[in-house]
Coordinates of C-alpha atoms in Angstrom, one line a residue:
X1 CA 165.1 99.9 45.5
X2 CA 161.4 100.0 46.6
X3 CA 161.9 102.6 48.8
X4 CA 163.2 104.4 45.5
X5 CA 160.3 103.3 43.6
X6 CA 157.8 104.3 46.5
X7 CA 158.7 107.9 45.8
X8 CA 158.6 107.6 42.1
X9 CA 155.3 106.0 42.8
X10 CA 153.7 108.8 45.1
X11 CA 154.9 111.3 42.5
X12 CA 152.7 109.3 39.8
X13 CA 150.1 108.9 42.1
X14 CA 150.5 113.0 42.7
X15 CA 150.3 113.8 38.9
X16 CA 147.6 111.4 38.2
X17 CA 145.3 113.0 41.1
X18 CA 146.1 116.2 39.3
X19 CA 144.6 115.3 35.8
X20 CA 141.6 113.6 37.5
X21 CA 140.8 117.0 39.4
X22 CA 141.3 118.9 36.3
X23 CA 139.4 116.1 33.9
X24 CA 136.3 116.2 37.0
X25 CA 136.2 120.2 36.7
X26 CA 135.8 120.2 33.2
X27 CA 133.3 117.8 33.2
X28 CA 131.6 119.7 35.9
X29 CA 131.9 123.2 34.0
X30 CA 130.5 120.7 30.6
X31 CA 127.4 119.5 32.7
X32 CA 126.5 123.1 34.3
X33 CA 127.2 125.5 31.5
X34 CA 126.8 122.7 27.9
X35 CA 124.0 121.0 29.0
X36 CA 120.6 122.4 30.8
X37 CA 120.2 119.4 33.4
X38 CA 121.0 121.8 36.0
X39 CA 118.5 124.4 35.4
X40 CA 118.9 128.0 33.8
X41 CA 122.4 129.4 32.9
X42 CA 122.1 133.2 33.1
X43 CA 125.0 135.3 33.2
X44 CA 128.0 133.3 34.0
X45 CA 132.0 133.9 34.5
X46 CA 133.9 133.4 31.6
X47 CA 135.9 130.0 31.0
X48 CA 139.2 131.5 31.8
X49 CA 138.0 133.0 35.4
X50 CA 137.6 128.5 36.0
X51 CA 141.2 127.5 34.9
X52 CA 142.7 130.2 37.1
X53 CA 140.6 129.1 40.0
X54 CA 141.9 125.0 39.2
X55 CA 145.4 126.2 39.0
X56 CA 145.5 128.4 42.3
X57 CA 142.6 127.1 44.2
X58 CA 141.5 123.6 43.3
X59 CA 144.3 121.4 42.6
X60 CA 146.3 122.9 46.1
X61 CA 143.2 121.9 48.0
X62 CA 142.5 119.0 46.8
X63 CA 146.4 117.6 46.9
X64 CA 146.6 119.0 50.6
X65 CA 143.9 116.9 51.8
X66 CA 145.0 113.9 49.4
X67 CA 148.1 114.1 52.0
X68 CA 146.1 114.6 55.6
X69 CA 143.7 112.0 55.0
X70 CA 146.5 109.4 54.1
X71 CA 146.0 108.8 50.0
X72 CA 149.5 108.6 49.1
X73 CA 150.2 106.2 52.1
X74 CA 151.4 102.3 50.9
X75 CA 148.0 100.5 51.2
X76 CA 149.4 96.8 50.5
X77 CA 147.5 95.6 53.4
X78 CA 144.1 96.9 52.4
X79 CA 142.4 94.3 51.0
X80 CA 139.2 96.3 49.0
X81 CA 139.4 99.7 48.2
X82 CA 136.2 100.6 50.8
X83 CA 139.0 102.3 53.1
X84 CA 140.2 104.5 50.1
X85 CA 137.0 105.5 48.4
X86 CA 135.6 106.3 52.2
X87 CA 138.4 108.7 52.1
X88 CA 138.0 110.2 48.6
X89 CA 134.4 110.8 49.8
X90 CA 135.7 112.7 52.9
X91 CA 138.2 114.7 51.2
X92 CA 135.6 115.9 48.3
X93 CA 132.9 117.0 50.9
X94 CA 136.2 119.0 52.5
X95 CA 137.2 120.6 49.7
X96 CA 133.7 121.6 48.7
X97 CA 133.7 123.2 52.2
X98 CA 137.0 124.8 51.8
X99 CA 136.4 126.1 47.7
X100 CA 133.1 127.9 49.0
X101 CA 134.6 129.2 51.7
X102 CA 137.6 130.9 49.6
X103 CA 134.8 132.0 47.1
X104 CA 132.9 133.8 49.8
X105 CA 136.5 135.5 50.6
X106 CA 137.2 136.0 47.2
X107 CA 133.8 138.1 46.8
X108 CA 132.9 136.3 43.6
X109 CA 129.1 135.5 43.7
X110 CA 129.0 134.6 40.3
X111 CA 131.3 131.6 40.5
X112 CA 128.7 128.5 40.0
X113 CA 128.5 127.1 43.5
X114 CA 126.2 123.9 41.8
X115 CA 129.5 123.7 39.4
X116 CA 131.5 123.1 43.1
X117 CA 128.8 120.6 43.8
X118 CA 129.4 118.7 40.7
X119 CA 132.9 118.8 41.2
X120 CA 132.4 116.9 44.3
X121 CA 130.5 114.8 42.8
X122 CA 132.3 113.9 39.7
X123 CA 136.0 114.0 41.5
X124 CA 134.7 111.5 43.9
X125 CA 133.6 109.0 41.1
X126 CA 136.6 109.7 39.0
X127 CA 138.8 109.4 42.1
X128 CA 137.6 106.1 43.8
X129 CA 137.7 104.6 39.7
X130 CA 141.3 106.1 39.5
X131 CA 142.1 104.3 42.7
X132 CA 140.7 101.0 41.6
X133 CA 142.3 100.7 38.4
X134 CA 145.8 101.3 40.1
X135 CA 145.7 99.0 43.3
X136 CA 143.8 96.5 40.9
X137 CA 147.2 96.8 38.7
X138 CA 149.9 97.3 42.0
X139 CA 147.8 93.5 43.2
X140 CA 148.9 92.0 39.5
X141 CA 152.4 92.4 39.5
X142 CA 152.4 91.8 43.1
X143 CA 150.5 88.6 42.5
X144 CA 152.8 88.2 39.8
X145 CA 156.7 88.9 42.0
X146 CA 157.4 92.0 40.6
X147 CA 157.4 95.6 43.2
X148 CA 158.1 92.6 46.6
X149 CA 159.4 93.7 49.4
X150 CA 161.7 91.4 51.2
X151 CA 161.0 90.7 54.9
X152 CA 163.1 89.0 58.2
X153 CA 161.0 87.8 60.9
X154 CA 162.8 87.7 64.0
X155 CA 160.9 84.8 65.9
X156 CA 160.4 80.9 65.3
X157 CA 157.1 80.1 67.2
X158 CA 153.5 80.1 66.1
X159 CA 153.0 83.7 66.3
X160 CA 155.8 84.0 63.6
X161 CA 154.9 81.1 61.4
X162 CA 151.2 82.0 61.4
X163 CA 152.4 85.8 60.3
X164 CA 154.6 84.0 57.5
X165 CA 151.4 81.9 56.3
X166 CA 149.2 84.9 56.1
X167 CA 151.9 86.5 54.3
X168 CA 152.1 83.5 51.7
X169 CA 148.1 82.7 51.1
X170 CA 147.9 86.4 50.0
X171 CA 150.5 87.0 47.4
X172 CA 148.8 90.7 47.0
X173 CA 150.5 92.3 49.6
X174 CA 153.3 91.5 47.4
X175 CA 155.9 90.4 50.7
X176 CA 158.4 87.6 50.4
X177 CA 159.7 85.9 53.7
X178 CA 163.4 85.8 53.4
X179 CA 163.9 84.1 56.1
X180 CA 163.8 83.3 59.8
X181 CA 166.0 84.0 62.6
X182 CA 165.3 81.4 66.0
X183 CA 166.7 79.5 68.6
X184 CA 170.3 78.2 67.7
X185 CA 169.0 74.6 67.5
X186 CA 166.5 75.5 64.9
X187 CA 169.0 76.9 62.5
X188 CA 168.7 75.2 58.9
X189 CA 164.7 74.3 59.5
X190 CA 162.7 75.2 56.5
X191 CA 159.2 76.6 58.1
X192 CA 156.2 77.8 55.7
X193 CA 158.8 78.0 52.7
X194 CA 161.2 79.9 54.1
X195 CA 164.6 78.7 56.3
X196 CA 165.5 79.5 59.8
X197 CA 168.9 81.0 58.6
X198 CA 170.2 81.7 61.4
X199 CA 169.9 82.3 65.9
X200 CA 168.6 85.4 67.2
X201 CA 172.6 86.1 68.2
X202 CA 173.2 86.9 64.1
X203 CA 170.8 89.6 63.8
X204 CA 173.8 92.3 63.3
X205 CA 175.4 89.8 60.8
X206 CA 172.8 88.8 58.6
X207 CA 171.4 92.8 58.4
X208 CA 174.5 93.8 57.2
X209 CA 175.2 91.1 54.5
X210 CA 171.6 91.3 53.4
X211 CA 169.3 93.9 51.9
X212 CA 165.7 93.5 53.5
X213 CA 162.8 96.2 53.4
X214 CA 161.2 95.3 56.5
X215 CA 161.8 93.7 59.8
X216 CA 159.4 92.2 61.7
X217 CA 159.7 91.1 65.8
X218 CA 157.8 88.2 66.5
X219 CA 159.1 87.0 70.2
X220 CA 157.3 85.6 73.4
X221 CA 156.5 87.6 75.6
X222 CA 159.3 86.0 78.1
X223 CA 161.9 87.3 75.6
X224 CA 160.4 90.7 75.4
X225 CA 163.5 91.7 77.5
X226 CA 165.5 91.7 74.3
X227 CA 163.4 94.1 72.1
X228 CA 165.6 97.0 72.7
X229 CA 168.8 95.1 71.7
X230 CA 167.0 93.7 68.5
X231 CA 165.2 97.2 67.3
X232 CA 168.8 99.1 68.0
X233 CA 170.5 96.5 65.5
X234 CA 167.7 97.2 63.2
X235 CA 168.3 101.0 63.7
X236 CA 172.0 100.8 63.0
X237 CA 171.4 99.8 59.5
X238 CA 168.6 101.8 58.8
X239 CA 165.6 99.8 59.1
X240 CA 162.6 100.2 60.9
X241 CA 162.2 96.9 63.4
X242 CA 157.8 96.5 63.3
X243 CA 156.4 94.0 66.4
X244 CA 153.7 91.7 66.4
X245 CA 152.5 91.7 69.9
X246 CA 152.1 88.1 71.6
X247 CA 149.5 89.2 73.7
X248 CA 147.4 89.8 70.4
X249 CA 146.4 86.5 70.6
X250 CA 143.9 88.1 73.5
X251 CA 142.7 90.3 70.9
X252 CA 139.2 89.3 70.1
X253 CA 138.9 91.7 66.5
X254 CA 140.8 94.1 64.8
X255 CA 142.5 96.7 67.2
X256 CA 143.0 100.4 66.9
X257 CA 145.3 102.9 68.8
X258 CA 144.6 106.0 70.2
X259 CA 147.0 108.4 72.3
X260 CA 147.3 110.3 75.0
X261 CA 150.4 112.2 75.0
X262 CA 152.8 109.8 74.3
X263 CA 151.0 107.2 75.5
X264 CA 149.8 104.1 73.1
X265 CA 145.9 102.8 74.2
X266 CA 145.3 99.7 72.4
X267 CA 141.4 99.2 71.6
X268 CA 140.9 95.8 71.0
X269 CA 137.4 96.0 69.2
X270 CA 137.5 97.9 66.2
X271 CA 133.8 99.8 65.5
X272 CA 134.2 102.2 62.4
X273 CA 130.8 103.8 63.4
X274 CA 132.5 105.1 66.1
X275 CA 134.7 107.5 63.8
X276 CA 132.2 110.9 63.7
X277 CA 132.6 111.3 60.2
X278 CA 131.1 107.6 59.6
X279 CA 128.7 108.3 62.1
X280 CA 127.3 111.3 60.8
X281 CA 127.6 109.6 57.2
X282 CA 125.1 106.9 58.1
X283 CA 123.0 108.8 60.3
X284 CA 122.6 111.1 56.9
X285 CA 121.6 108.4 54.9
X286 CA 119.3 106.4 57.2
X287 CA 117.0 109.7 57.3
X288 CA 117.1 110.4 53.9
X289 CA 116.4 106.9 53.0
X290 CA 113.2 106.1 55.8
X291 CA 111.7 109.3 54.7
X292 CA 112.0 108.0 51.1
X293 CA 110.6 104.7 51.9
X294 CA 107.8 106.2 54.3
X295 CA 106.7 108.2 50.7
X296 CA 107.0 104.7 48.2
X297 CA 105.9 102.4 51.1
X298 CA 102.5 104.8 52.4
X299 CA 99.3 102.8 50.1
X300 CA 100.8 99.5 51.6
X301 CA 101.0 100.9 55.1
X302 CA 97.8 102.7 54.9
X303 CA 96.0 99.2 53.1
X304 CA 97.8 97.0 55.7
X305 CA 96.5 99.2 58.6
X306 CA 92.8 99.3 57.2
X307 CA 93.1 95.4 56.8
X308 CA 94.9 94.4 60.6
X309 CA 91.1 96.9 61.6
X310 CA 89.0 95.1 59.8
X311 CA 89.8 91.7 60.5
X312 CA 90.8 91.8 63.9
X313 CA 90.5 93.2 67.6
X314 CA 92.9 95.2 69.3
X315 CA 95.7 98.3 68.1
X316 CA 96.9 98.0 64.6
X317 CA 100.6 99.8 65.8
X318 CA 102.2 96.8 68.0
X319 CA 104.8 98.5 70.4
X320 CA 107.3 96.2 72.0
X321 CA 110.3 96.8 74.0
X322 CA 113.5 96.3 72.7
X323 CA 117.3 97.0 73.6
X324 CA 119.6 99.3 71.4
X325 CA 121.9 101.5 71.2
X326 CA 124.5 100.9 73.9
X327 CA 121.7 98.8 75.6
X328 CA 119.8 101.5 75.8
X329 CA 115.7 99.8 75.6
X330 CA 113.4 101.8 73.3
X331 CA 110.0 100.8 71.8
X332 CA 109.8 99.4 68.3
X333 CA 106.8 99.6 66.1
X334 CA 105.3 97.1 64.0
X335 CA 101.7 96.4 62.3
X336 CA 100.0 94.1 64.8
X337 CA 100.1 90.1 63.4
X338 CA 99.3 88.4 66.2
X339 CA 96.1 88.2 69.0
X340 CA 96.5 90.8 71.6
X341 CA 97.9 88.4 74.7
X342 CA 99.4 89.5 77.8
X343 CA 102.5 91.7 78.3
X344 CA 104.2 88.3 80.5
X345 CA 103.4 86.0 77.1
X346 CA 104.7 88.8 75.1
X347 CA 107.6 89.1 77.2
X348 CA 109.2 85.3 77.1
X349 CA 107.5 84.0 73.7
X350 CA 109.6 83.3 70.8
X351 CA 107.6 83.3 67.5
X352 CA 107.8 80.2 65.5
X353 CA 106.6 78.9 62.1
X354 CA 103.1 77.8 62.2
X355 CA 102.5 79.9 65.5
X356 CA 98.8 79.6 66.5
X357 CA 98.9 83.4 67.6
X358 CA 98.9 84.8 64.5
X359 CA 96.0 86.6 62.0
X360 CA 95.2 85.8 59.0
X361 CA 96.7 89.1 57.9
X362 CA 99.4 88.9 60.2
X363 CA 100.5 85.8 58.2
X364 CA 100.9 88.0 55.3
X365 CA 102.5 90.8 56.3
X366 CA 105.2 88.7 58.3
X367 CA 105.8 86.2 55.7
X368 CA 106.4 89.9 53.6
X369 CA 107.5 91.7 56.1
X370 CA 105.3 94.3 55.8
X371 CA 104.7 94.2 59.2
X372 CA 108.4 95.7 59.9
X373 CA 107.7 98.9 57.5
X374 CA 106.8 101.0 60.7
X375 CA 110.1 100.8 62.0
X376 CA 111.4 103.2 59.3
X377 CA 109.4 105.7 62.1
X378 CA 112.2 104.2 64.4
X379 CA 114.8 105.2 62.0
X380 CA 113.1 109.0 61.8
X381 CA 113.3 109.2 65.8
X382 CA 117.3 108.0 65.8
X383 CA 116.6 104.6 67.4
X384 CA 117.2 102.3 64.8
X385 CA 119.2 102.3 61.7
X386 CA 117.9 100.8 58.0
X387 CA 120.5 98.1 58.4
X388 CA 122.2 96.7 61.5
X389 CA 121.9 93.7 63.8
X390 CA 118.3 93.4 64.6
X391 CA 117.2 94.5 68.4
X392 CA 115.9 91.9 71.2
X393 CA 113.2 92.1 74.1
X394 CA 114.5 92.2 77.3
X395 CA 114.0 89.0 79.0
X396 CA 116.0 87.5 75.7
X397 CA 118.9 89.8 75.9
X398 CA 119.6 89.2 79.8
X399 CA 119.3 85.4 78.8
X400 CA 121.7 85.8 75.9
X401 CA 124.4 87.9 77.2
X402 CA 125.1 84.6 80.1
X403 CA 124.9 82.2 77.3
X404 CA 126.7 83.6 74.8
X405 CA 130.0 84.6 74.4
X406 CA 130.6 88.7 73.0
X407 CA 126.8 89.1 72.5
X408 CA 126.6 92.7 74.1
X409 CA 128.6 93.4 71.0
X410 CA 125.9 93.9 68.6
X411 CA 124.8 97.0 70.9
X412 CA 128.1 98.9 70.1
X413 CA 125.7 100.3 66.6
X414 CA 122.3 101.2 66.1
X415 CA 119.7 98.1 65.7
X416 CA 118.5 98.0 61.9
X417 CA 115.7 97.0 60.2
X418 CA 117.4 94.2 58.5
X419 CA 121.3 93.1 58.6
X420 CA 124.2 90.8 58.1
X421 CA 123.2 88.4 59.6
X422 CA 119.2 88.1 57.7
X423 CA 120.2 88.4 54.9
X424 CA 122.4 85.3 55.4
X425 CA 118.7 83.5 56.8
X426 CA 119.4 84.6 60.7
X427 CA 115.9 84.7 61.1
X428 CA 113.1 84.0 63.4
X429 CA 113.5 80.6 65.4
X430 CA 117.8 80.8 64.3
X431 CA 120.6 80.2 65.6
X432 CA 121.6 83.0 68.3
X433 CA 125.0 81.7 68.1
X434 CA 125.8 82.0 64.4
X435 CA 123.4 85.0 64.6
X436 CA 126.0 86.9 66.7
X437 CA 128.8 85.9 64.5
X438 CA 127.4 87.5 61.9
X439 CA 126.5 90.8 63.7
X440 CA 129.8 91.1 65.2
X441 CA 130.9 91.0 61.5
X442 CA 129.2 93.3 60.5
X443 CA 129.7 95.7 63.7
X444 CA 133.4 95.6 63.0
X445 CA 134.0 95.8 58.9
X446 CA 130.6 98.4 58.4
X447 CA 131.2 100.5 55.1
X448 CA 128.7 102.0 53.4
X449 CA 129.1 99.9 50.4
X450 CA 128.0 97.1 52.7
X451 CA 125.1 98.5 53.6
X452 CA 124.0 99.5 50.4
X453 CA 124.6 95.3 49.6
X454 CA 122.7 94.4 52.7
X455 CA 119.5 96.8 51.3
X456 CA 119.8 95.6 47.8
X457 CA 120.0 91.7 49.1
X458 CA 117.1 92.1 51.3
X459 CA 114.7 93.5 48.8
X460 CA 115.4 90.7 46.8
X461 CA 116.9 87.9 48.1
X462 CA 113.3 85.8 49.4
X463 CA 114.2 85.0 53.5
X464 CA 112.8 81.4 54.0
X465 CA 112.7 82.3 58.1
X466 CA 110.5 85.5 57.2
X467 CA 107.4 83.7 59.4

């Protein structure tokens, strides 16, 4: 029955993406040609030349890369729709790519290519809102029994009852656990609501006098001997046996897979800045954003500078060694808010609150940070990102990385100017430890959404470690 209602589903989902492509290209053809926003009109292409150009051009393009970036794929276990609107951004810039492209073939230079523009635009808002509405309304009836899948696990140790209790604490995924199979002895036990119902022996039996949608392998690793007996009794009914590893216990985050050949490579640190398209994505907006900031931010930079001159000795640019990228050291710039002391004090020092070292300006400007505002000049050069987990000297990284557990983690990304972890008061004389926790967060669930959070909350959210 699901699997019935998954393909009346995808064919919804299929004529809804439809009327949003057409409903963003009219809206896009309103904006350019109704309204003057956009600059001039001229001499334009008649309505009519548009329609034909959805029909044959548009809606094709846009539906084939709804299917090869994985839209119309169950997404029960996504939890926020970042994943999905990350992939509606993808496939607009695509098709923008693509529509140009068969324009240029086509020979029509008078199609509006700043229409195409706004169809990106406006078909990415329209999509990720589209989205929304209908996973927000899939988690309801979920929430509320209705569209549940029915699920064995094969298995009756903690691996299997903490997959069961995950299963139960989030009723969105809409999954029911129908039950256990375990050890003969077991048989009858009632475990996280659901009933050991019967020994690994009846797996044959109880598939064919039961209807279940998915069936899930949760064994030791001492019994993975028996996998191939228990997936071919899945397979002789139909189903499609899924495992939960018992070595993911050693896992320390969310893995990935990659192949080679036919050959599975589990990563067992999942980094979504290491996907290109992510990469490039952030990269894009750090520049645009520190060139922005440089503009807005340049009478308090040129004021502060005059002011660090005036009032003290010394450079008014500090530059201090710090570790990035892939440990990679590089020198970050701030305004000078300390006395000039010697490279072995600067070294080993760790600032604290009511440090004797500092100006009179240099109180200011760190209790502000305006001191930091140089290191958008970082961000220009490709050393540092606007947000990420903040870069260490040296000395305090090769201390860290023996004291604390997964620390070189935070190096997998580009340092930032702020991050996770200050915005949630990481700052200055800190805990390291929950410091790292925090970064490692961030390192493994970045979307741009949380960056844009991270910027917002930083501006104006007051830090009481800012010192």
């Amino acid at each position: 029955m699901i699997r019935e209602n998954q393909r009346w589903f995808n064919f919804i989902m299929v004529l809804l993406d439809i009327v949003v492509v057409a409903v963003s290209l009219s809206v896009s053809w309103w904006l350019r040609f109704k309204t003057t926003m956009f600059g001039p009109i001229g001499g334009h292409l008649p309505l009519q030349y548009y329609a034909l150009f959805l029909i044959f051009a548009v809606i094709p393009v846009y539906l084939i890369l709804y299917f090869s970036f994985g839209l119309y794929k169950p997404r029960r276990t996504y939890k926020t729709i970042f994943s999905e609107a990350t992939q509606i951004i993808k496939v607009n810039i695509v098709a923008f790519v693509v529509l140009v492209a068969i324009l240029f073939i086509l020979n029509q230079p008078d199609f509006s290519r700043i229409m195409l523009f706004l169809l990106g635009i406006v078909a990415t808002i329209f999509g990720i809102i589209e989205r929304f509405v209908i996973r927000s309304f899939l988690k309801k009836i979920r929430s509320d029994n209705r569209n549940i899948k029915h699920i064995l696990i094969v298995g009756d140790n903690d691996l299997a009852f903490t997959f069961a209790r995950k299963i139960r604490n989030n009723p969105y995924l809409g999954f029911d656990i129908s039950g256990f199979l375990g050890r003969s002895n077991r048989v009858g036990m009632e475990i996280e609501g659901s009933k050991i119902i019967g020994s690994f022996s009846d797996l044959d039996y109880v598939l064919e006098n039961n209807d279940y949608d998915r069936v899930v392998l949760a064994i030791p690793l001492k019994y993975y001997y028996k996998i191939d007996e228990l997936v071919e009794s899945c397979e002789r009914v139909g189903i499609k046996a899924e495992i939960i590893p018992d070595y993911i216990r050693y896992f320390p985050a969310q893995p990935s897979v990659d192949m080679i050949e036919d050959i599975p490579i589990i990563n067992i640190r999942y980094v979504p800045l290491d996907d290109s398209f992510n990469k490039a994505l952030k990269y894009i907006s750090d520049y645009i954003i520190a060139i922005i900031a440089i503009i807005i931010t340049s009478p308090i930079m040129i004021i502060t500078a005059i002011a660090i001159k005036l009032t003290s000795k010394g450079p008014i640019i500090f530059k201090q060694e710090r570790i990035g990228h892939h440990g990679k050291p590089f020198y970050m710039y701030k305004f000078r808010s300390m006395r000039v002391q010697s490279p072995s004090d600067e070294k080993s020092e760790w600032t604290t609150k009511d440090d004797p070292r500092k100006t009179k300006v240099g109180e200011i400007i760190r209790r502000t940070s305006i001191d930091e505002l140089p290191q958008f000049f970082n961000v220009l050069k490709g050393e540092m990102s606007v947000v990420g987990p903040r870069p260490e000297r040296p000395y305090f990284v090769e201390e860290f990385r023996k004291e604390i557990p997964k620390y070189m983690v935070k190096h997998q990304v580009r340092p930032g100017l702020t991050g996770w972890a200050q915005i949630h008061g990481c700052r200055g004389d800190t805990s390291i430890k929950k410091r790292i926790e925090y970064d490692i967060e961030y390192v493994e669930n970045w979307h741009m959404g949380l960056d844009l959070g991270i910027m917002i909350k930083t501006v104006v959210k007051k830090n009481p470690n800012a010192y």
